[in-house]
Coordinates of C-alpha atoms and ligand atoms in Angstrom, one line a residue:
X1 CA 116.7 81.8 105.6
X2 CA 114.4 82.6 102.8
X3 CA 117.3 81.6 100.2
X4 CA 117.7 78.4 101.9
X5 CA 114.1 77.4 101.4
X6 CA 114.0 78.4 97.9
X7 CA 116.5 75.7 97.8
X8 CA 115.0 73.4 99.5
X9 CA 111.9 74.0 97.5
X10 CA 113.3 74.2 93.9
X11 CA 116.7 72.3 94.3
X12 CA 118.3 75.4 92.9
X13 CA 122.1 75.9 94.8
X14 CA 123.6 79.2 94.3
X15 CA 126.9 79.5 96.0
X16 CA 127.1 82.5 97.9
X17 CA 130.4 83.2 96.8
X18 CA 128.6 83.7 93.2
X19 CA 125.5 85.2 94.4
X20 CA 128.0 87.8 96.2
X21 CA 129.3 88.5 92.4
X22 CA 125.9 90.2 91.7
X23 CA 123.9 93.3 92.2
X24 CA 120.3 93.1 92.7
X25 CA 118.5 96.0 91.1
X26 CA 114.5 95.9 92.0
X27 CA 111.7 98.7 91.1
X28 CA 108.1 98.1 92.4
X29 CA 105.0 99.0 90.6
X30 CA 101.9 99.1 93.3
X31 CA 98.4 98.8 92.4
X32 CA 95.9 100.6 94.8
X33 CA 92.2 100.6 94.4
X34 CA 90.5 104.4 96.2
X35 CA 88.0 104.1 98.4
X36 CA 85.6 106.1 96.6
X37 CA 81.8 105.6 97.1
X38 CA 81.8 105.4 93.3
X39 CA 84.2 104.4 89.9
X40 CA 86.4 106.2 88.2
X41 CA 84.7 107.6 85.1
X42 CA 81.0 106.5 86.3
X43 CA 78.5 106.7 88.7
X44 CA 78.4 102.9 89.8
X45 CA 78.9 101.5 93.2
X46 CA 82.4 101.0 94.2
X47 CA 81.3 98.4 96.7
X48 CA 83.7 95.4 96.7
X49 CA 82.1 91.7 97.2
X50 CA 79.0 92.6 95.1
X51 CA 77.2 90.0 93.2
X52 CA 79.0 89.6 89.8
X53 CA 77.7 92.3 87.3
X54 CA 75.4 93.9 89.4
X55 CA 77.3 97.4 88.8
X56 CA 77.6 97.5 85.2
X57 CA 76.0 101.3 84.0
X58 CA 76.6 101.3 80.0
X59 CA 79.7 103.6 81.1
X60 CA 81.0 100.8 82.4
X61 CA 80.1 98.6 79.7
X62 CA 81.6 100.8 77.3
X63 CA 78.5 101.1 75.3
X64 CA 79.4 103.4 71.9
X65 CA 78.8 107.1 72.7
X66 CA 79.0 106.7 76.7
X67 CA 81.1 110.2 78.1
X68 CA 82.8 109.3 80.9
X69 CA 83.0 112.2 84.1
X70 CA 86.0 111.9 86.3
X71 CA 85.3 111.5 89.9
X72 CA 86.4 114.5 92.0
X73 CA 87.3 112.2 94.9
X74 CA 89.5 109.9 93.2
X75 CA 92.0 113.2 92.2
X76 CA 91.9 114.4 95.6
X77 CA 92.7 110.6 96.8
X78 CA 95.3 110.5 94.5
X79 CA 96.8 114.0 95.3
X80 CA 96.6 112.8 99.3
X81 CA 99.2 110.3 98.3
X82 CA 101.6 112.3 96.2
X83 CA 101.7 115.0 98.9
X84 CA 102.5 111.7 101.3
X85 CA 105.3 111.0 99.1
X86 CA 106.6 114.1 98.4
X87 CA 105.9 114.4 94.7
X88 CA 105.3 117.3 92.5
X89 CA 101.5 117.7 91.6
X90 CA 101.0 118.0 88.0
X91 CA 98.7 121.4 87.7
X92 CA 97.4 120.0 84.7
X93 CA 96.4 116.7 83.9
X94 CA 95.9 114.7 80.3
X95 CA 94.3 111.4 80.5
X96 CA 95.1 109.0 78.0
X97 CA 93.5 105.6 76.2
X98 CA 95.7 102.4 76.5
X99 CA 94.9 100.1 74.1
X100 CA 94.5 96.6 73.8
X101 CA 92.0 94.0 73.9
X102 CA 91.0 91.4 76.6
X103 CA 88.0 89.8 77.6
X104 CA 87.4 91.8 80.8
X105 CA 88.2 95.1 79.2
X106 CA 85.0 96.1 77.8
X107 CA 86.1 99.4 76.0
X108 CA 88.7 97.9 74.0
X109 CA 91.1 100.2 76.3
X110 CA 92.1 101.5 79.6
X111 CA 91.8 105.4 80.5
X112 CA 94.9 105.9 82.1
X113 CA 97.6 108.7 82.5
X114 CA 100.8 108.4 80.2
X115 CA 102.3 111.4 79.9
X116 CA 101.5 113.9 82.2
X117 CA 101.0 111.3 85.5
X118 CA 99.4 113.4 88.1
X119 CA 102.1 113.1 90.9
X120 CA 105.9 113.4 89.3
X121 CA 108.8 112.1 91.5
X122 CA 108.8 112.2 94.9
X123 CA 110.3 109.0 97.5
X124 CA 108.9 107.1 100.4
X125 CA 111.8 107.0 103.2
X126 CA 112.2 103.3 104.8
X127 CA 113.7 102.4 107.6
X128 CA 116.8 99.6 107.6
X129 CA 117.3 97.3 109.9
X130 CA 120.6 99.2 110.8
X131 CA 118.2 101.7 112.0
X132 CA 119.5 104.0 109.0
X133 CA 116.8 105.6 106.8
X134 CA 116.7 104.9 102.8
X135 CA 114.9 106.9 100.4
X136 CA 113.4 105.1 97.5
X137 CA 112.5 107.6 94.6
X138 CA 109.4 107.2 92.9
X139 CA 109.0 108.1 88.9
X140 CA 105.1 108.8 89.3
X141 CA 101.9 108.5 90.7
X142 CA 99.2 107.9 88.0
X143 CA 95.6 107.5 87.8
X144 CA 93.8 105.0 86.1
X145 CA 90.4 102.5 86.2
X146 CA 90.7 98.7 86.9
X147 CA 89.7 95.9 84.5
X148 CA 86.6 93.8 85.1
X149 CA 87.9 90.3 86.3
X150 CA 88.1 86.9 84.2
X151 CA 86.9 83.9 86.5
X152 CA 88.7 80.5 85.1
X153 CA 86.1 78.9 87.6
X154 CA 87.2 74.8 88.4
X155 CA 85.6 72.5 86.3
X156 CA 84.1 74.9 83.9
X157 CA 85.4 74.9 80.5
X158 CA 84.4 78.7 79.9
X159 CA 85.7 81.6 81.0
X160 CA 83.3 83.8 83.2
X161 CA 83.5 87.8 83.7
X162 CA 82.4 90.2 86.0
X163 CA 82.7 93.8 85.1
X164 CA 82.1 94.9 88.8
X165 CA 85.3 95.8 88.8
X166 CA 85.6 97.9 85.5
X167 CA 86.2 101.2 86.1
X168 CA 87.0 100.2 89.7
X169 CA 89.6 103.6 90.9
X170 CA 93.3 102.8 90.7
X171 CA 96.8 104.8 91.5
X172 CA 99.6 103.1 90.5
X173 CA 102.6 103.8 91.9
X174 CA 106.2 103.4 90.1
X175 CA 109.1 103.5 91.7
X176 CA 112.9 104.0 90.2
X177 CA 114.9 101.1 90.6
X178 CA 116.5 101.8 93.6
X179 CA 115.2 98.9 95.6
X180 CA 118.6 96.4 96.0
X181 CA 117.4 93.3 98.2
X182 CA 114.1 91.5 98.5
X183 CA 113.5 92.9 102.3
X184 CA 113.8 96.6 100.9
X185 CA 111.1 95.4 98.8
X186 CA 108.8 94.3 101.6
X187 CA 109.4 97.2 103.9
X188 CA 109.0 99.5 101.2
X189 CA 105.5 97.6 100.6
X190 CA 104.7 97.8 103.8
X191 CA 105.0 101.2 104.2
X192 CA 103.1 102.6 101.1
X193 CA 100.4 99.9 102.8
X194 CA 100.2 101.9 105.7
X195 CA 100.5 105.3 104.1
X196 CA 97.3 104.8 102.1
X197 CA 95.6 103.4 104.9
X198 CA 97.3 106.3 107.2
X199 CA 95.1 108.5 104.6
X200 CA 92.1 106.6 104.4
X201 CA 92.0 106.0 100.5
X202 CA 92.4 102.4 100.4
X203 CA 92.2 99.7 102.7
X204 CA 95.7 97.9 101.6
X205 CA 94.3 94.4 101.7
X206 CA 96.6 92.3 99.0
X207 CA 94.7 89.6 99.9
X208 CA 91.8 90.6 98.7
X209 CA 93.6 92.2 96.1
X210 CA 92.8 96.2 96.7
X211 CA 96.2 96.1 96.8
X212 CA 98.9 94.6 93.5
X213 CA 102.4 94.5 93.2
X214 CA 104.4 93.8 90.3
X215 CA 107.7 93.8 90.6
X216 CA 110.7 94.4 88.5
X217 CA 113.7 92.7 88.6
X218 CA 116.9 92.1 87.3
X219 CA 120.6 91.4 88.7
X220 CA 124.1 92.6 87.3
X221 CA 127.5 92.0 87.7
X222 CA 129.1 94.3 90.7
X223 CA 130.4 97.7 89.1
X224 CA 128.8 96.5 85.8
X225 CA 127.4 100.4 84.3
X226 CA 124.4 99.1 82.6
X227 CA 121.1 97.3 84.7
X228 CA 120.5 93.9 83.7
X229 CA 117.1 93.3 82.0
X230 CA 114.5 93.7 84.0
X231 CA 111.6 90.6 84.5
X232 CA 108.6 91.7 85.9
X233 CA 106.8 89.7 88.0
X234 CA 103.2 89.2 89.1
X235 CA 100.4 87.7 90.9
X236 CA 101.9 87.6 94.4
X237 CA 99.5 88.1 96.9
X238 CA 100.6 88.8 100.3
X239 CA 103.9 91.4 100.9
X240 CA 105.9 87.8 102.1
X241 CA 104.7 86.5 98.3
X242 CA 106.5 89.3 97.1
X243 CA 109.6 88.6 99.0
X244 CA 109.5 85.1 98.2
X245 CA 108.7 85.9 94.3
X246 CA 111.7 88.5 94.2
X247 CA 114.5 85.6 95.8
X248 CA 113.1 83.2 93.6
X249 CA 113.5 85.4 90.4
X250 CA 116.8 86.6 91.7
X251 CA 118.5 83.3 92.0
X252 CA 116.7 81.9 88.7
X253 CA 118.4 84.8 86.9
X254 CA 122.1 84.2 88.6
X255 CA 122.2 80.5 87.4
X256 CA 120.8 81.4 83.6
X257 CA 123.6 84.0 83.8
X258 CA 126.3 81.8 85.1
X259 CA 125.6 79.6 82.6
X260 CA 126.1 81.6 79.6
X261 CA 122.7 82.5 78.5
X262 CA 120.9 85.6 78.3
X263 CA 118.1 87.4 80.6
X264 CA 115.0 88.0 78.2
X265 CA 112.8 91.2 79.3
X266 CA 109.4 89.5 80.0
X267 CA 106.6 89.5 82.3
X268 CA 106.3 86.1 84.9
X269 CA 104.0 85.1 87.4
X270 CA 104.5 83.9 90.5
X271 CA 103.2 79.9 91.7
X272 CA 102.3 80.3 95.7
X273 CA 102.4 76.9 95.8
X274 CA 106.0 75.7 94.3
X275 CA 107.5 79.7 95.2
X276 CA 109.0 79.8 92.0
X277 CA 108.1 82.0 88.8
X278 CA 107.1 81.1 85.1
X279 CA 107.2 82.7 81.8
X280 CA 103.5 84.7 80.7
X281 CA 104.4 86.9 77.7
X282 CA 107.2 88.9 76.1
X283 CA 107.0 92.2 77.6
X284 CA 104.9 94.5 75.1
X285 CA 106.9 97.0 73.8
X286 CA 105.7 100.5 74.7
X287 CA 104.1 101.7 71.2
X288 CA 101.8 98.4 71.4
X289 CA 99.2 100.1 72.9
X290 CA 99.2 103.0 71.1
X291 CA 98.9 105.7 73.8
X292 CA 96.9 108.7 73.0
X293 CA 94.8 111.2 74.9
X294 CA 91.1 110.6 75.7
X295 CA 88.7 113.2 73.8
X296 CA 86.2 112.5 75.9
X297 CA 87.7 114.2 79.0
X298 CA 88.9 117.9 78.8
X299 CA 92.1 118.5 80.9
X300 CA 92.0 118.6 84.2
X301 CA 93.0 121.2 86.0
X302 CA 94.2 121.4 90.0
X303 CA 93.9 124.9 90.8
X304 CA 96.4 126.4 93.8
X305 CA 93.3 127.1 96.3
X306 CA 92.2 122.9 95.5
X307 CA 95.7 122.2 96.3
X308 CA 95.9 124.1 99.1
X309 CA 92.3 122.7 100.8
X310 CA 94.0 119.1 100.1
X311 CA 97.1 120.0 101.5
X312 CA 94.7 121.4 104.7
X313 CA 93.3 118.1 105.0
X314 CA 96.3 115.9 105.4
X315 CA 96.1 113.9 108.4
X316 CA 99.5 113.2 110.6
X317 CA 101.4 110.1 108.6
X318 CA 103.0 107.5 110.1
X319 CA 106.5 108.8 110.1
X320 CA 105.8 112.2 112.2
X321 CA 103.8 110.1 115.0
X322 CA 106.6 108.1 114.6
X323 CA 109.0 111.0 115.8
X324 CA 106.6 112.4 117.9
X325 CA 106.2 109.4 120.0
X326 CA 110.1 108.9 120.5
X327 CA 110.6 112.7 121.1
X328 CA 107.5 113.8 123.1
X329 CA 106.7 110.7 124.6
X330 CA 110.1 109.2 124.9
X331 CA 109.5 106.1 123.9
X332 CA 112.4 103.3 122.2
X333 CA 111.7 103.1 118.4
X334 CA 110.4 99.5 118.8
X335 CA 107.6 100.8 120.7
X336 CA 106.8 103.8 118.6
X337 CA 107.0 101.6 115.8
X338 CA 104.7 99.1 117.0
X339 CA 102.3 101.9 118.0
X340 CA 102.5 103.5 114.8
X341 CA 101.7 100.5 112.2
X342 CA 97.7 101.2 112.1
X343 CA 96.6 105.1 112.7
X344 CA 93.6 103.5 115.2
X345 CA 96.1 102.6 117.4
X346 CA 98.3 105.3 117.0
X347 CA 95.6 107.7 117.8
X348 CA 93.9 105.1 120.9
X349 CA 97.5 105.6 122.2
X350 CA 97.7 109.4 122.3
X351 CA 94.3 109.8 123.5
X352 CA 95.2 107.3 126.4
X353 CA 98.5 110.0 126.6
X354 CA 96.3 112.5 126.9
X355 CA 94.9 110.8 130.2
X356 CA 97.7 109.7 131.6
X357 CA 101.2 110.8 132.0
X358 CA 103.3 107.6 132.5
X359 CA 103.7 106.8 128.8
X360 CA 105.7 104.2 128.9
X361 CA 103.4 102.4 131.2
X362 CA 100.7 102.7 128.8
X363 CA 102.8 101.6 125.8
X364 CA 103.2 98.3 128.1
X365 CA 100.0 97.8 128.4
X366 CA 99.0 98.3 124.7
X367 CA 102.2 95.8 123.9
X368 CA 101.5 93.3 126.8
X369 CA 97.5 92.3 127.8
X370 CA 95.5 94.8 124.8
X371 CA 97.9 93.5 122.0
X372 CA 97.6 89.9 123.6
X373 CA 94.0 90.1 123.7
X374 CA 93.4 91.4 120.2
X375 CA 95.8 88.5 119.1
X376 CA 94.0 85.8 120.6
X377 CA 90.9 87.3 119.1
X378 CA 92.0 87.8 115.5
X379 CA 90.6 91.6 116.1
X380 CA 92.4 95.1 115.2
X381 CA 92.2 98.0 117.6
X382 CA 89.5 99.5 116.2
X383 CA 87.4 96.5 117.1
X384 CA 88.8 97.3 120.9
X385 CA 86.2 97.6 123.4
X386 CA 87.8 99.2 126.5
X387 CA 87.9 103.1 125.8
X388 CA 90.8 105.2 126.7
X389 CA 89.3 106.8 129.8
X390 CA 88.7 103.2 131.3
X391 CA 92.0 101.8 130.6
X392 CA 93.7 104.9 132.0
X393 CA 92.4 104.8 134.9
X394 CA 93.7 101.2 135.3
X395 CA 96.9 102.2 134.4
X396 CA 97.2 105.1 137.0
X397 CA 96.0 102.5 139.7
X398 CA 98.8 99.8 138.8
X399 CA 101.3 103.2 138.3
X400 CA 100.7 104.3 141.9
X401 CA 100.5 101.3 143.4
X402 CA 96.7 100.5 144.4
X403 CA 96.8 97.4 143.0
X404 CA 99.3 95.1 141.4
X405 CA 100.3 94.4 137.5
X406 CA 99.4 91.4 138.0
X407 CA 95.9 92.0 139.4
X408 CA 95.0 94.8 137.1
X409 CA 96.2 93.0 133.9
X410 CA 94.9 89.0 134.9
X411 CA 91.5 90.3 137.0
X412 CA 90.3 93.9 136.1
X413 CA 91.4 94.1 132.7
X414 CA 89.4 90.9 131.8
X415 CA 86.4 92.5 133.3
X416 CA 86.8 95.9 131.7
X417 CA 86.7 93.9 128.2
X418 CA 83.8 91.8 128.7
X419 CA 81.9 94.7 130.7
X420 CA 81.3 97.9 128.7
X421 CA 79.4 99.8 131.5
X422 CA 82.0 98.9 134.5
X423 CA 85.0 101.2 136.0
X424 CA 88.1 100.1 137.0
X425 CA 87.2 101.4 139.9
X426 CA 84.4 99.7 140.8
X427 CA 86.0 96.6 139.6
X428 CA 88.7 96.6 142.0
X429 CA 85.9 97.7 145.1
X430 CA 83.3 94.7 144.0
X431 CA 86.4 92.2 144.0
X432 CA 88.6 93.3 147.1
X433 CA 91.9 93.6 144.9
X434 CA 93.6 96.5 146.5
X435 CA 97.0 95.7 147.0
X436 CA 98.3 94.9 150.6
X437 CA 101.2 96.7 151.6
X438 CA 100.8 95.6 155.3
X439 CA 104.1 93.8 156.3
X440 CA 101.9 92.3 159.1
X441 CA 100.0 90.8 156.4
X442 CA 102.3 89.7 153.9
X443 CA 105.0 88.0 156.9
X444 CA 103.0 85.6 157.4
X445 CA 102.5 84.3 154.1
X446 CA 106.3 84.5 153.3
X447 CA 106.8 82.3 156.7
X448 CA 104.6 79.8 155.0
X449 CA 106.0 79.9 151.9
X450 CA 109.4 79.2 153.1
X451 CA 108.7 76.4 155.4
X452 CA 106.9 74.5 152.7
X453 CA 109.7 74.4 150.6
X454 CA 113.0 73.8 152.8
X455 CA 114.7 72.3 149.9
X456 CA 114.4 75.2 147.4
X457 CA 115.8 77.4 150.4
X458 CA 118.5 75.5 151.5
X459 CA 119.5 75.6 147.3
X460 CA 119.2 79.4 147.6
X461 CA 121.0 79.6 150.1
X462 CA 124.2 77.9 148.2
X463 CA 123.2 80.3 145.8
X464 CA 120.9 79.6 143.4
X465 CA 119.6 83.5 144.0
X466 CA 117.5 82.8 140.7
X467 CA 114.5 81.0 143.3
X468 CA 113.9 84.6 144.7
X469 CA 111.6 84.5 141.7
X470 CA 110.0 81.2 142.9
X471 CA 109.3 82.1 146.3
X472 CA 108.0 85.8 145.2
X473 CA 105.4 83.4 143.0
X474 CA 104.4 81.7 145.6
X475 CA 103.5 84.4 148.0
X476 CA 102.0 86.2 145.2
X477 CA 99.9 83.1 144.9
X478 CA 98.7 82.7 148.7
X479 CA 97.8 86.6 148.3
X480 CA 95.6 86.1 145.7
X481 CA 97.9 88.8 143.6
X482 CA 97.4 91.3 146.2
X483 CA 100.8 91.5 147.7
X484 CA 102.4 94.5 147.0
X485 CA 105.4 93.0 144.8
X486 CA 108.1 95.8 145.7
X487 CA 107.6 95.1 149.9
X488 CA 106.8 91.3 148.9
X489 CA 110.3 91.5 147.3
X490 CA 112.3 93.2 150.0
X491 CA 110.4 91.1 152.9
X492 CA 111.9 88.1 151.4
X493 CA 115.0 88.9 150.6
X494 CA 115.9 89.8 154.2
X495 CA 114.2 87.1 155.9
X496 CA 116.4 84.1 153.2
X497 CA 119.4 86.5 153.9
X498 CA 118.9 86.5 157.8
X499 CA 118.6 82.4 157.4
X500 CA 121.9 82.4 156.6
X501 CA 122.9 83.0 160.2
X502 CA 120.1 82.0 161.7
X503 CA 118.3 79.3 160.2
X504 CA 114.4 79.9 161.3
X505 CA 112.5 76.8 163.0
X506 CA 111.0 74.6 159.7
X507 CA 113.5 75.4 157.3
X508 CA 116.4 72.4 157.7
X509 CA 115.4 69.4 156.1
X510 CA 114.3 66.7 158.3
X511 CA 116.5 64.0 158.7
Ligands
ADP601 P1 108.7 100.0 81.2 O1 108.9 101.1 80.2 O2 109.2 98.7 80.7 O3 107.3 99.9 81.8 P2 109.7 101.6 83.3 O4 110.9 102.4 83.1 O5 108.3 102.3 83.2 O6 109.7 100.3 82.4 O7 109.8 101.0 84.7 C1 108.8 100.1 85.2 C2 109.3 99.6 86.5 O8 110.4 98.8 86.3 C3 109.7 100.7 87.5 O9 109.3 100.3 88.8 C4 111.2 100.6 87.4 O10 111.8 101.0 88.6 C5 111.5 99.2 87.1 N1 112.8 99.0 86.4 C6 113.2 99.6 85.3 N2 114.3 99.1 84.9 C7 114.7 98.1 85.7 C8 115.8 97.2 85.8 N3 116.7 97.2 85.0 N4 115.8 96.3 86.9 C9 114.8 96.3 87.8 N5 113.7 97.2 87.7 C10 113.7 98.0 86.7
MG602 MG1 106.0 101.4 82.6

């Protein structure tokens, strides 16, 4: 789909039968700013959305003879995710100066870690769409502080800069290039989204730009036993940017290939508008920014009991709820998916297990009318406002029978959202809703029904069996939603069957 509307978009046609001659080879590098209280290497506010340059200390600034002081938070953030992914925590840590200079980069360089990241290896697992799990290694896990921004602001010729975000708290994550196909790509992005969010450390909003991707690309001939070179590409920012900016690049590199020229290593960004890519700078090569440690900041050191408190404060990721809701809960992977993808729902739904015991009832209900209604509001689950206890008890009521689905999901459940203080309960009392399972109640209506609509029975009757669904509708309808469906169901059936002999006064046409 995607590659069609690159075509469509760019005019570029790549026969599949060429594209099929080539391996994709993709490695991701992902940006993520902590959720500390403060920066990195100063005591300013971390707050994002801040009037420009409002928290600027001289640390930030880079004023001459500034120390910086690392931020105790920002390891322990960064340790979170390493342990997430399975990586080897460096005990001890170097931090190093990157240099080069740009307007937003008030030091002249960026304290970062080169040689001695502080998570080493490790992979993220993703799941296929075969349902088969991939891991993706990662190289490292490093720490390092954000640049300040350059504003190119419309209509004004200079450039404006706010250093709010200098010193801002970064991980980046690398991975090895074992990402083959665009879609990898995105789930892998995905997942490391909800893994930092899973650990509280940062909220994973590309679109604000918290969260960055860059990714690497290249493509090689099948079987060929040396990568292509790489083209690393930037500014996408949205996961389906990314997926687009990786096709894009993919296909742009098959047609230079096929026509004889050569790939050259180099960093492009991405246009949102035209989804194609375009050439920024030759990639640096790696002694251009002359790497070397920071004297300002002695080694740290992660000592076994820190480790071990950190390791004591992990939280339950997304892939063990994921395992625990198919195996305890016995649920089908799409649901436990779905009700894994934000740890606020995740942990609504096994407090609502907790409460009742019909869990896949309750994973209906949070798929159907609570995922419906946050939808239509533009809300997440955390923004919710029926509590566990209340929707529960709903459940149970629909589960056993007191009232319908269709009463508890269209009238209570609408109540229980716009009423904080009101039971189910008390709901279905006020309102009269308990389900009628009084066949000398629901006869009646089902006699009405079918007389009023002689034609659609006489069509059942040569077998259209598919009207059942019409007629149940119907006398749902008279009921006001209180027929009980099973009985309402069964009712029918054996008074259209009986017709068949015995065609009941009413139900022939008229001639
Ligand atoms: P550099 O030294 O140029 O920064 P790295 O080896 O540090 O390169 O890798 C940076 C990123 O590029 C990693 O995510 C890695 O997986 C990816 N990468 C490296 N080589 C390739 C390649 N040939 N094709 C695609 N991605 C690659
Ligand atoms: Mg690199």
């Amino acid at each position: 789909m995607i590659w069609r509307s690159i075509e469509k978009h760019t005019g570029m046609q790549v026969d599949r039968l060429i594209r099929d001659k080539y391996t994709v080879v993709i490695g991701l590098e992902v940006h993520a700013q902590l959720l500390t209280a403060s920066k990195i290497y100063a005591p300013d506010s971390n707050q994002f959305g801040c009037d420009p340059n409002t928290n600027i200390s001289v640390i930030t600034l880079g004023h001459p003879g500034v120390m910086p002081k690392l931020n105790k938070k920002v390891v322990e953030y960064a340790i979170k995710m390493g342990l997430a992914c399975h990586s080897e925590i460096s005990p001890v840590n170097i931090f190093d100066r990157k240099n080069y200079f740009y307007p937003d980069l008030p030091k002249g360089y960026q304290l970062t870690q080169d040689t001695t990241p502080i998570c080493q290896g490790g992979y993220i697992p993703i799941r296929l769409k075969n349902g088969e799990t991939q891991e993706i290694g990662l190289f490292k896990i490093h720490i390092e502080e954000d640049a300040g921004k350059s504003i190119h602001a419309e209509g004004e010729s200079d450039t404006l800069v706010d250093f709010n975000r200098a010193g801002v708290p970064l991980i980046e994550i690398v991975t090895k290039p074992e990402i083959i196909s665009s879609v990898e790509a995105t789930v892998l992005l995905s997942e490391i989204r909800r893994l930092v969010r899973y650990l509280d450390i940062c909220d994973g909003d590309m679109e604000k730009g918290s969260m960055r991707c860059d990714a690497n690309v290249s493509v090689m001939l099948n079987g060929a036993d040396q990568l292509g070179n790489k083209v690393e590409v930037k500014n996408m920012n949205s996961i389906r940017n990314v997926q687009r900016a990786i096709d894009h690049e993919i296909k742009r590199q098959i047609l230079e290939l096929e026509k004889g020229n050569q790939i050259p290593s180099e960093t492009r960004t991405f246009n949102d508008n035209s989804g194609t890519t375009s050439g920024m700078r030759e990639k640096e090569q790696l002694n251009d920014y002359r790497y070397f440690p920071e004297p300002d900041l002695s080694p740290l050191i992660i000592s076994k009991e820190w480790l071990a408190d950190i390791k004591q404060s992990m939280p339950e990721l997304p892939r063990q709820l994921l395992d625990k809701f198919i195996s305890e809960y016995q649920l089908p992977e799409y649901d436990a998916q779905f009700l894994t993808d934000s740890k606020t729902m995740a942990h609504y739904f096994i407090e609502l297990c907790e409460l009742t015991h019909n869990y896949k009832a309750a994973s209906n209900w949070i798929m159907g009318p609570v995922k419906s209604y946050l939808n239509d509001n533009g809300m997440g689950m955390s923004d919710f406002p029926i509590e566990p206890k209340r929707l529960s008890d709903l459940i149970k009521m629909a589960d056993v029978g007191k009232i319908s689905f269709t009463v508890a999901s269209q009238k209570v459940f609408p109540q229980l959202l716009s009423n904080s203080n009101i039971t189910a309960d008390a709901v279905v009392k006020d309102l009269n809703l308990v389900q009628d399972s009084d066949t000398g109640n629901i006869q009646p209506l089902i006699d009405e029904v079918l007389a009023s609509l002689p034609d659609k029975v006489e069509a059942y009757k040569k077998g259209k069996k598919g009207l059942l669904g019409l007629f149940m509708g119907e006398v749902m309808k008279k009921s006001e939603g209180k027929a009980n469906p099973r009985l309402t169901n069964e009712l029918l059936k054996k008074c259209l069957d009986q017709s068949f002999e015995q065609p009941l006064k009413g139900y022939r046409k008229r001639n």
